[in-house]
Tab-separated table of C-alpha atoms in Angstrom:
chain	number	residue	atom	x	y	z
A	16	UNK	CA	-92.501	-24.796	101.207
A	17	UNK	CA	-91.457	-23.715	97.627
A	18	UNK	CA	-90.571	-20.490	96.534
A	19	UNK	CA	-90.770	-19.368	92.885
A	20	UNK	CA	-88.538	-17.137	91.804
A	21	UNK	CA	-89.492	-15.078	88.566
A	22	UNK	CA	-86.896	-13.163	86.292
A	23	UNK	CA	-88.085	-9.357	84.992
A	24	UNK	CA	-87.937	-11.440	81.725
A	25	UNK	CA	-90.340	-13.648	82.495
A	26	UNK	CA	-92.601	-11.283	84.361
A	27	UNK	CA	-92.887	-9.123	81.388
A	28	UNK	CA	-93.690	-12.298	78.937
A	29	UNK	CA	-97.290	-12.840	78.029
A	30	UNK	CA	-98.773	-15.656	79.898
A	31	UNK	CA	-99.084	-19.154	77.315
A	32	UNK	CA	-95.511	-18.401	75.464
A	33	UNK	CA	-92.725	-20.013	76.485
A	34	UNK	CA	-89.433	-18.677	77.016
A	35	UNK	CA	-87.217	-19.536	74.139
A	36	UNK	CA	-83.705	-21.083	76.015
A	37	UNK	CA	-81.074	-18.483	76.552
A	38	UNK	CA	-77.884	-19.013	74.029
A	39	UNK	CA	-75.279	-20.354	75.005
A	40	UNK	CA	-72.140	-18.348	75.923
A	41	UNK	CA	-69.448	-18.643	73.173
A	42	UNK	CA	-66.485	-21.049	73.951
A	43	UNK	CA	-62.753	-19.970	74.531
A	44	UNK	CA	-61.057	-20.407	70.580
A	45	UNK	CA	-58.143	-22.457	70.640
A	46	UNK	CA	-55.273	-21.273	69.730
A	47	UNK	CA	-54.346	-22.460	66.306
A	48	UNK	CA	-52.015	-24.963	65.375
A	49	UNK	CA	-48.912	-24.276	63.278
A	50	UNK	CA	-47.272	-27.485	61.569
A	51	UNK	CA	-44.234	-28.176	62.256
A	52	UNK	CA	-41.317	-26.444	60.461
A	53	UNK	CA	-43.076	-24.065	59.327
A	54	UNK	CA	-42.503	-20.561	61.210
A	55	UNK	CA	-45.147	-18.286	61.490
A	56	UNK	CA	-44.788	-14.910	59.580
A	57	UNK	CA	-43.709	-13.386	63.416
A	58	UNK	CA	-41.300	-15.405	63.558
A	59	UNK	CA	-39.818	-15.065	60.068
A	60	UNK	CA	-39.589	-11.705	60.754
A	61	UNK	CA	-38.105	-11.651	64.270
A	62	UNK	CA	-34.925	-13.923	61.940
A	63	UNK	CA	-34.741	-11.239	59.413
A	64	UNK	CA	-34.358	-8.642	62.130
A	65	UNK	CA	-31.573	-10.587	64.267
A	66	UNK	CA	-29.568	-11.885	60.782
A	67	UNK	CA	-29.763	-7.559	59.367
A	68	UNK	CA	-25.932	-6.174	59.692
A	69	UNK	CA	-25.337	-4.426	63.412
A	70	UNK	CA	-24.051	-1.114	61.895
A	71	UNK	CA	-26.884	0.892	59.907
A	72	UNK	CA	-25.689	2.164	56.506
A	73	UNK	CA	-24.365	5.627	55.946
A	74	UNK	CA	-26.158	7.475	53.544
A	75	UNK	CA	-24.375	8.129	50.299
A	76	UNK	CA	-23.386	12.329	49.911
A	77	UNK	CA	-24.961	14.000	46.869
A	78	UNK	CA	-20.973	13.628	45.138
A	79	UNK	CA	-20.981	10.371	46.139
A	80	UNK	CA	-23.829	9.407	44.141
A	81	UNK	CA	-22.896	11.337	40.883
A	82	UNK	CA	-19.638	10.008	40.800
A	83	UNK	CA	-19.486	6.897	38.933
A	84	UNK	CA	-17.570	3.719	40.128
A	85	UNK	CA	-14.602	3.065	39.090
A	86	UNK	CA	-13.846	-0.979	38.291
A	87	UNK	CA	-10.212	-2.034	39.773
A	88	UNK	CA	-7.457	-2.547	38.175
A	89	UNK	CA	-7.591	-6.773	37.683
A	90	UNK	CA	-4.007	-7.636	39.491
A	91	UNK	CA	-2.107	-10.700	38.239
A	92	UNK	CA	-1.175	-13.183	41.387
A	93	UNK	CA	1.891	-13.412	42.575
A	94	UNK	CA	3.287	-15.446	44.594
A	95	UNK	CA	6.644	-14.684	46.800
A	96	UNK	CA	6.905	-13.478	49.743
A	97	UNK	CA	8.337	-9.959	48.672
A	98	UNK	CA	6.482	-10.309	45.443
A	99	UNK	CA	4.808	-6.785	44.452
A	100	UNK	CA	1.147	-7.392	42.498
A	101	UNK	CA	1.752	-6.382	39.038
A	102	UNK	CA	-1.681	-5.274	36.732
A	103	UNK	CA	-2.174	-7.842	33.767
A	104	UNK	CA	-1.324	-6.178	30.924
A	105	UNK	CA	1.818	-4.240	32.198
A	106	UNK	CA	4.016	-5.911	30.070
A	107	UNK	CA	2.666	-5.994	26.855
A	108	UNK	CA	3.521	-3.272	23.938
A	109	UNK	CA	0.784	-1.418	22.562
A	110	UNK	CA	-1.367	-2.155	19.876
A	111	UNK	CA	0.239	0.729	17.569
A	112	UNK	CA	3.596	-0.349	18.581
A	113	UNK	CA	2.432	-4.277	17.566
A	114	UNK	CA	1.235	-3.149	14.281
A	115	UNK	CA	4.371	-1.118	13.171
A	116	UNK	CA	6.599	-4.442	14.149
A	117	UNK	CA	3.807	-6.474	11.620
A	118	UNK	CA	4.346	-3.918	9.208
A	119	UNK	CA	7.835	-3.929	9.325
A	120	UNK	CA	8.501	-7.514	9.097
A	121	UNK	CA	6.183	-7.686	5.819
A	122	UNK	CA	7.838	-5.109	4.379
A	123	UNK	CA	11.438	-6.856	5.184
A	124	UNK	CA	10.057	-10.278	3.686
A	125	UNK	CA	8.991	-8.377	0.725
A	126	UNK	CA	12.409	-7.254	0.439
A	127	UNK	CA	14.213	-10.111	1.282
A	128	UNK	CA	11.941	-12.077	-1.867
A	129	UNK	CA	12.444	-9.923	-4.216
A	130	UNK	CA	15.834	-9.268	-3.832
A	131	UNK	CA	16.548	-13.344	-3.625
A	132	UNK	CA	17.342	-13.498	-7.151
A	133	UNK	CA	20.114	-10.617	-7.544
A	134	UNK	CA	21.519	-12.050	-4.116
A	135	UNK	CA	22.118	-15.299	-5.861
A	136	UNK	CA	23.448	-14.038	-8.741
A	137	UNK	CA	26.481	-12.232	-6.911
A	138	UNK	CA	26.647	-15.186	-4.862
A	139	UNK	CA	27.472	-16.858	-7.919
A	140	UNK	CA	29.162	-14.402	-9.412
A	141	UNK	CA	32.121	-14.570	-6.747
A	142	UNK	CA	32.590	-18.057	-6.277
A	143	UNK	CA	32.668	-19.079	-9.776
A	144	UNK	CA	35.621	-16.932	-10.709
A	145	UNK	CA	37.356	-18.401	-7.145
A	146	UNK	CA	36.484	-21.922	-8.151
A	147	UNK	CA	37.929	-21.790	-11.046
A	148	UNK	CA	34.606	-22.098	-13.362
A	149	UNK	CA	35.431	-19.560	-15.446
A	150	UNK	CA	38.078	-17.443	-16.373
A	151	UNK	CA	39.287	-15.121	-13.692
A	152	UNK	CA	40.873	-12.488	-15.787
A	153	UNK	CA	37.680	-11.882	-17.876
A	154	UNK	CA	35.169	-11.978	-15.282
A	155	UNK	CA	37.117	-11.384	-12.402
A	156	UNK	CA	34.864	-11.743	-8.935
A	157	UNK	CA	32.163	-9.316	-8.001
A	158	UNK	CA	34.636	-8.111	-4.967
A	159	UNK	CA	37.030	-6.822	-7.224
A	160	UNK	CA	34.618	-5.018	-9.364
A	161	UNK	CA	33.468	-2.892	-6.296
A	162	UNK	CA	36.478	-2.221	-5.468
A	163	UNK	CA	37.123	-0.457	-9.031
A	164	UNK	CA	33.588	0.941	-9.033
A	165	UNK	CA	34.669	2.773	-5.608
A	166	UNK	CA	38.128	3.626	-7.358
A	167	UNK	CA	36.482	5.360	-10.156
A	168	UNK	CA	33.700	6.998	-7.805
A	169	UNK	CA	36.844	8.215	-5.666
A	170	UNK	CA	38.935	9.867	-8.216
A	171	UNK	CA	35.690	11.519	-9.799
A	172	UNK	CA	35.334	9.911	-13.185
A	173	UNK	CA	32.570	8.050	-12.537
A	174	UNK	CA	30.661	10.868	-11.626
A	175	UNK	CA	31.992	12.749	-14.840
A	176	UNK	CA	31.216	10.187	-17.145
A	177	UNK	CA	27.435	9.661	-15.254
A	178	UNK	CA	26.915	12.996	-15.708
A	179	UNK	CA	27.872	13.252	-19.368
A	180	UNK	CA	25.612	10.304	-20.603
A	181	UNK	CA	22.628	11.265	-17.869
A	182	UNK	CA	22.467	14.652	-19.847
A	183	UNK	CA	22.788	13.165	-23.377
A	184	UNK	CA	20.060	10.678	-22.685
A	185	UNK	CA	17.736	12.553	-20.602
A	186	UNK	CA	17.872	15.233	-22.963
A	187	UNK	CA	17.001	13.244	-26.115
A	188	UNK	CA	14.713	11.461	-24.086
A	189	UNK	CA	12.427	14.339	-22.897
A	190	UNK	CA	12.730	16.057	-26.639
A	191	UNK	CA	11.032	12.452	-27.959
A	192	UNK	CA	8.392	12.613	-24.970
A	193	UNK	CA	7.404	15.965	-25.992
A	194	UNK	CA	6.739	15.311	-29.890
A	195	UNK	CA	5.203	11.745	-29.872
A	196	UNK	CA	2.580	12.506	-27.221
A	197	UNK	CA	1.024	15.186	-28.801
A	198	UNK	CA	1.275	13.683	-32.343
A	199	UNK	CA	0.419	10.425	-31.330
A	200	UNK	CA	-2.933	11.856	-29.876
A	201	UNK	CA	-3.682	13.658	-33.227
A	202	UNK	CA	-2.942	10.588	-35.518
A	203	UNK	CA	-4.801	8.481	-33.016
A	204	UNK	CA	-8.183	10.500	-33.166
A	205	UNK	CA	-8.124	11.619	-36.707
A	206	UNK	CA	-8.555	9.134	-38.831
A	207	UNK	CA	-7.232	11.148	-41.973
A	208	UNK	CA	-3.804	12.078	-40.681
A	209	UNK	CA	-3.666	8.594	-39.409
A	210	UNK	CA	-4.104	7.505	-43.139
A	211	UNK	CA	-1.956	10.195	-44.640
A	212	UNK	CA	1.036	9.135	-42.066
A	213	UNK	CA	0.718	5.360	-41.392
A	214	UNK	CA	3.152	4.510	-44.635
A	215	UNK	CA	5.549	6.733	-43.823
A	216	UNK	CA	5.819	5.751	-39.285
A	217	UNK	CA	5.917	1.940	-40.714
A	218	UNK	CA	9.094	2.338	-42.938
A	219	UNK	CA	10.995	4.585	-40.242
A	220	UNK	CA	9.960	2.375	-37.077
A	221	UNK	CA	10.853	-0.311	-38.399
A	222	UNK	CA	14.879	1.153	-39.289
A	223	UNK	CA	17.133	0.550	-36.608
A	224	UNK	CA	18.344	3.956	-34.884
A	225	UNK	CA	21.787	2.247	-34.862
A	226	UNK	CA	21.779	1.905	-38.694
A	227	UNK	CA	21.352	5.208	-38.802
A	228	UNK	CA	24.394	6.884	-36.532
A	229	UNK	CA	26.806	6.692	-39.113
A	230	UNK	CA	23.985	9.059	-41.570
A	231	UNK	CA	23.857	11.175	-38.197
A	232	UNK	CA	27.239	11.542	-37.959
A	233	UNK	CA	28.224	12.881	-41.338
A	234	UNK	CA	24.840	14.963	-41.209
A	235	UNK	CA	25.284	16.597	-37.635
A	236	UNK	CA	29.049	15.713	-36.847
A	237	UNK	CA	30.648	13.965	-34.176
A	238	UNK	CA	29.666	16.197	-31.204
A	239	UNK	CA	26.854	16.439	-29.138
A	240	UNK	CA	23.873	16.764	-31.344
A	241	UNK	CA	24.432	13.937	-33.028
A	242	UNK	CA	23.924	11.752	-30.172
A	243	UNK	CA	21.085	13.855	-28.538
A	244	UNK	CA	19.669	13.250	-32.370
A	245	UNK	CA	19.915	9.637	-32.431
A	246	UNK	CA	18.108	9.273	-29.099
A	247	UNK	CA	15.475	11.247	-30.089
A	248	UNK	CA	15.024	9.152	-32.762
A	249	UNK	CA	15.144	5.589	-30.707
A	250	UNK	CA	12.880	7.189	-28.551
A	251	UNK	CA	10.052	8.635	-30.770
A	252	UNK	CA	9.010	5.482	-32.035
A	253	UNK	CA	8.052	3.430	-28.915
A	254	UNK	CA	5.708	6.579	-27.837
A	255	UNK	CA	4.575	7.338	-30.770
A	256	UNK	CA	2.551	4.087	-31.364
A	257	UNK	CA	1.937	3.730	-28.015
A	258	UNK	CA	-0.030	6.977	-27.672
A	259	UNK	CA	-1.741	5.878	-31.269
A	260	UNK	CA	-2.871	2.645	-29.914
A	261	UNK	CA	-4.065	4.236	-27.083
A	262	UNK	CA	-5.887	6.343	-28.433
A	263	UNK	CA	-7.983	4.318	-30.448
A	264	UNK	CA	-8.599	1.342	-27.723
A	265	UNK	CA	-10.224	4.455	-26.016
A	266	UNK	CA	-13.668	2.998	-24.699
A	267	UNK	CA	-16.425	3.779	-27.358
A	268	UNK	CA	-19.020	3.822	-24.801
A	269	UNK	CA	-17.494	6.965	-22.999
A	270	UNK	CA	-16.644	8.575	-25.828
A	271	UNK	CA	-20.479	8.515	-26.892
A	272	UNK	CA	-21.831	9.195	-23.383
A	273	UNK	CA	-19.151	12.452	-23.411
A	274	UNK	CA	-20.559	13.895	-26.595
A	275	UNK	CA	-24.132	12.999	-25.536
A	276	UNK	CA	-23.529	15.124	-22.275
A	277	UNK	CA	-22.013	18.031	-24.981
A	278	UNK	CA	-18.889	18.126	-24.382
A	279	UNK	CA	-16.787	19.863	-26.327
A	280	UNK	CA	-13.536	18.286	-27.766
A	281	UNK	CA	-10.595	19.954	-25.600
A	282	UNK	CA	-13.139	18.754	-22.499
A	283	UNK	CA	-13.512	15.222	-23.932
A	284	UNK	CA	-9.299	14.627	-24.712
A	285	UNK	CA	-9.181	16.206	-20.483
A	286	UNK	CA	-11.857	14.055	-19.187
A	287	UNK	CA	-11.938	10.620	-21.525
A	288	UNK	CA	-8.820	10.364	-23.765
A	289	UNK	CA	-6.323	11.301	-21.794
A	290	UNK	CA	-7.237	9.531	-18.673
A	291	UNK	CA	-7.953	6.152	-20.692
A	292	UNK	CA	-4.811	6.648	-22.419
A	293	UNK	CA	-2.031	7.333	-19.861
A	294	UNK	CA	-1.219	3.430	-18.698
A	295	UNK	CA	-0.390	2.714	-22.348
A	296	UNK	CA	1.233	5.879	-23.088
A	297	UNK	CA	3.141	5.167	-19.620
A	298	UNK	CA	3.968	1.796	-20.957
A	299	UNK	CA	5.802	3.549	-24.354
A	300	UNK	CA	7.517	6.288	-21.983
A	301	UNK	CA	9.302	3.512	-20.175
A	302	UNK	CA	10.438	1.221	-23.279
A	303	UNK	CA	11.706	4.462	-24.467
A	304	UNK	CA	13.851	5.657	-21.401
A	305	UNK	CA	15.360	2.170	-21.627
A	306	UNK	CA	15.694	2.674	-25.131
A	307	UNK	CA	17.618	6.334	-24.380
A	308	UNK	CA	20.286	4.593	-22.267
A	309	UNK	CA	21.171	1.823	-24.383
A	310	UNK	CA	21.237	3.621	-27.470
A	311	UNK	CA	23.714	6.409	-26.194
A	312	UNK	CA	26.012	3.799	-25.093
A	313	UNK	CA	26.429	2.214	-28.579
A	314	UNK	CA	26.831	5.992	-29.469
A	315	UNK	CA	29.424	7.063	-27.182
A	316	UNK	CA	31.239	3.959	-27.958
A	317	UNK	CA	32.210	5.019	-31.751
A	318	UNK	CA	32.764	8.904	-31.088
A	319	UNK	CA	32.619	10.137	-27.297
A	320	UNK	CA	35.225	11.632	-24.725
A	321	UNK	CA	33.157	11.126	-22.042
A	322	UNK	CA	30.127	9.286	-20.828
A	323	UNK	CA	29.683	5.587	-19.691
A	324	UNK	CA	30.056	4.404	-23.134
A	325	UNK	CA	33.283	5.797	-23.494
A	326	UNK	CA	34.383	4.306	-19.962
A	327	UNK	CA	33.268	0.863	-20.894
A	328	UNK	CA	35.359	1.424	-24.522
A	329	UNK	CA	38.295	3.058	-22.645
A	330	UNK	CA	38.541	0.274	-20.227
A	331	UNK	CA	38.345	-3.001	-22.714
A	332	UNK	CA	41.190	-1.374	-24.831
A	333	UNK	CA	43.368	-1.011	-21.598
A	334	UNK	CA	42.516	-4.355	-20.619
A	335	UNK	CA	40.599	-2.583	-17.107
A	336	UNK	CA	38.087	-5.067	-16.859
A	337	UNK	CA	36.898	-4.427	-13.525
A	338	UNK	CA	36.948	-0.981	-14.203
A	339	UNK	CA	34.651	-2.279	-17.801
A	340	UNK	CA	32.102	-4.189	-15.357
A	341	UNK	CA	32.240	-0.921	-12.814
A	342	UNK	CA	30.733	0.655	-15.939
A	343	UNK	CA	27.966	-2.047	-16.741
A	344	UNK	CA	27.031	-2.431	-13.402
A	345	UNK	CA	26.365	1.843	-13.277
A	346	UNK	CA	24.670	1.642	-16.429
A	347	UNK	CA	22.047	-0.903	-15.403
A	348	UNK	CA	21.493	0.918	-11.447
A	349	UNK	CA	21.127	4.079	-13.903
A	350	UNK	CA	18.476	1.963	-16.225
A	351	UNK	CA	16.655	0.733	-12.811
A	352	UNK	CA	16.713	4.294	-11.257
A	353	UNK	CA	15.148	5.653	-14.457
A	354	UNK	CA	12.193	2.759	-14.640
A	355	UNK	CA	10.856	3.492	-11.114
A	356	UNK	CA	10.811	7.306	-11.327
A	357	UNK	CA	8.818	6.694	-14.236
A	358	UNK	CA	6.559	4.113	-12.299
A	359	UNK	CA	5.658	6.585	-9.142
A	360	UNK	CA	5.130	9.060	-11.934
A	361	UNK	CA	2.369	6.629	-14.154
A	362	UNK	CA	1.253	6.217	-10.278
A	363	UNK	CA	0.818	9.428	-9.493
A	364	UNK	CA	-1.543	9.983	-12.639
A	365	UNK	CA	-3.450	7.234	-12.752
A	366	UNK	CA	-4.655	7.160	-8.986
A	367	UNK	CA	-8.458	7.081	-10.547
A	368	UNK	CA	-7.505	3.477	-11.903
A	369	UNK	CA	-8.939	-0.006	-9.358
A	370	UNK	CA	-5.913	-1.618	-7.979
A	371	UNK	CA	-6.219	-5.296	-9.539
């Protein structure tokens, strides 16, 4: 006996289809395979998690976070067992402090060249007289004329006699300065006086002031204005053509681009002529103090009572030579003296020049 046995499907189903089959129920997936080696991204994470530090991080404070870091001091090693760490740099001088020394030492091998050449001399100077190379009693050694240069400054007539020929020759001097600038700028720029003049500045410059103390003398006497006189008159000449040369090397192009601008001539001698002019006039001011000196020597030495020329007289007829060579040797620190106040002055007024 058989017993059919009919789904609600298949009841419902028109009779001459057939049932299409039923699909089959989806398999289990696998799970899938990971190579080897490779961690999945679980497990990647699960490391990161497990290798993160134990204690969380404390939040950084408002002040914290404004303030900015400070770097450490770098700290030299040092070894020792009761060694204290030292910061590099402890020991070293300053930067300000390194410069001055640099500065220093230049300025000390500056002075130790230039002043290699009078250090020889004295050298020489004492041990030639000691040696026998000369003549003892006429140049004695440069010891024993210090020690009469210190005599003479003790007892107070080297300062009398400084004084004395200081005021003679800084006196004629400054009465020179103050004619032969002035007319030295006027012959110089007009070309008239320049021609009226020229004959008569080429026979006096070229007459020796000494040739003419003995015409001073009788004319002004023996006393003070007679040698004042005669260094005004060594004196004149050297700034006189100085200015005058000056003067006309003035640069041509200037002068025409001042009187282009219309500049009026007081303006143009301020700003052109005068600036132009001052190294060469500066170059006649200092030939002329040298001049000043030596000149009022000579003079002192025919009719003086006092000043260095009379000292150096004084002391060859008493047969003081130290005491002569303590009188040189003032003369020419006066002469040097006298050169480099007039160099920081030409300094001074020519600051617009280029240093070479």
């Amino acid at each position: 006996m058989t017993t059919d046995i009919t789904t609600p499907a298949e009841a419902d189903a028109p009779a001459g289809e057939d049932l299409a089959p039923a699909a089959p129920a989806p398999a289990e997936r696998k799970p899938r395979r990971t190579r080897p080696g490779v961690p999945s991204l679980l497990t990647r994470q699960l490391r990161r998690a497990n290798q993160a530090p134990a204690t969380p991080a404390t939040p950084a404070t408002p002040a914290d976070s404004a303030a900015p870091a400070v770097p450490a001091a770098p700290v030299a090693s040092v070894t020792g067992p009761d060694a204290v760490p030292v910061p590099k740099g402890a020991g070293r001088a300053p930067s300000s402090v390194r410069k001055a020394a640099g500065a220093l030492g230049r300025l000390l091998r500056a002075a130790a060249l230039r002043s290699a050449a009078l250090v020889a001399l004295l050298a020489l100077w004492e041990t030639a007289p000691r040696l026998g190379l000369v003549d003892a009693t006429f140049l004695p050694p440069v010891s024993e004329v210090a020690t009469a240069w210190w005599d003479l400054l003790g007892n107070g007539q080297l300062g009398q006699h400084t004084r004395a020929s200081l005021a003679r020759s800084f006196g004629g001097f400054g009465i020179a300065v103050v004619i032969a600038v002035p007319l030295g700028l006027l012959i110089g720029w007009y070309r008239p006086v320049a021609a009226l003049l020229g004959p008569l500045l080429e026979v006096f410059r070229n007459t020796a002031a000494l040739a003419l103390l003995p015409v001073f003398v009788l004319l002004l006497g023996i006393g003070e204005t007679s040698k004042v006189s005669i260094v005004v008159y060594a004196c004149l000449w050297p700034v006189l053509l100085n200015t005058i040369s000056a003067v006309g090397n003035a640069d041509p192009t200037l002068v025409r681009l001042a009187r282009s601008m219309d500049l009026s001539t007081p303006r143009l001698f301020q700003k052109v002529i005068l600036p132009s002019s001052v190294p060469a006039i500066f170059t006649g001011i200092r030939l002329a103090g040298a001049v000043s000196i030596l000149v009022l020597v000579a003079a002192e030495m025919i009719g003086a009572k006092a000043g260095l020329g009379y000292l150096i007289n004084a002391s060859q007829y008493n047969f003081a030579i130290p005491q002569m060579y303590a009188g040189i040797i003032t003369i020419s620190a006066v002469g040097v003296a006298f050169n480099q106040l007039l160099v920081t002055i030409e300094r001074r007024l020519s600051t617009w020049r280029v240093p070479a």
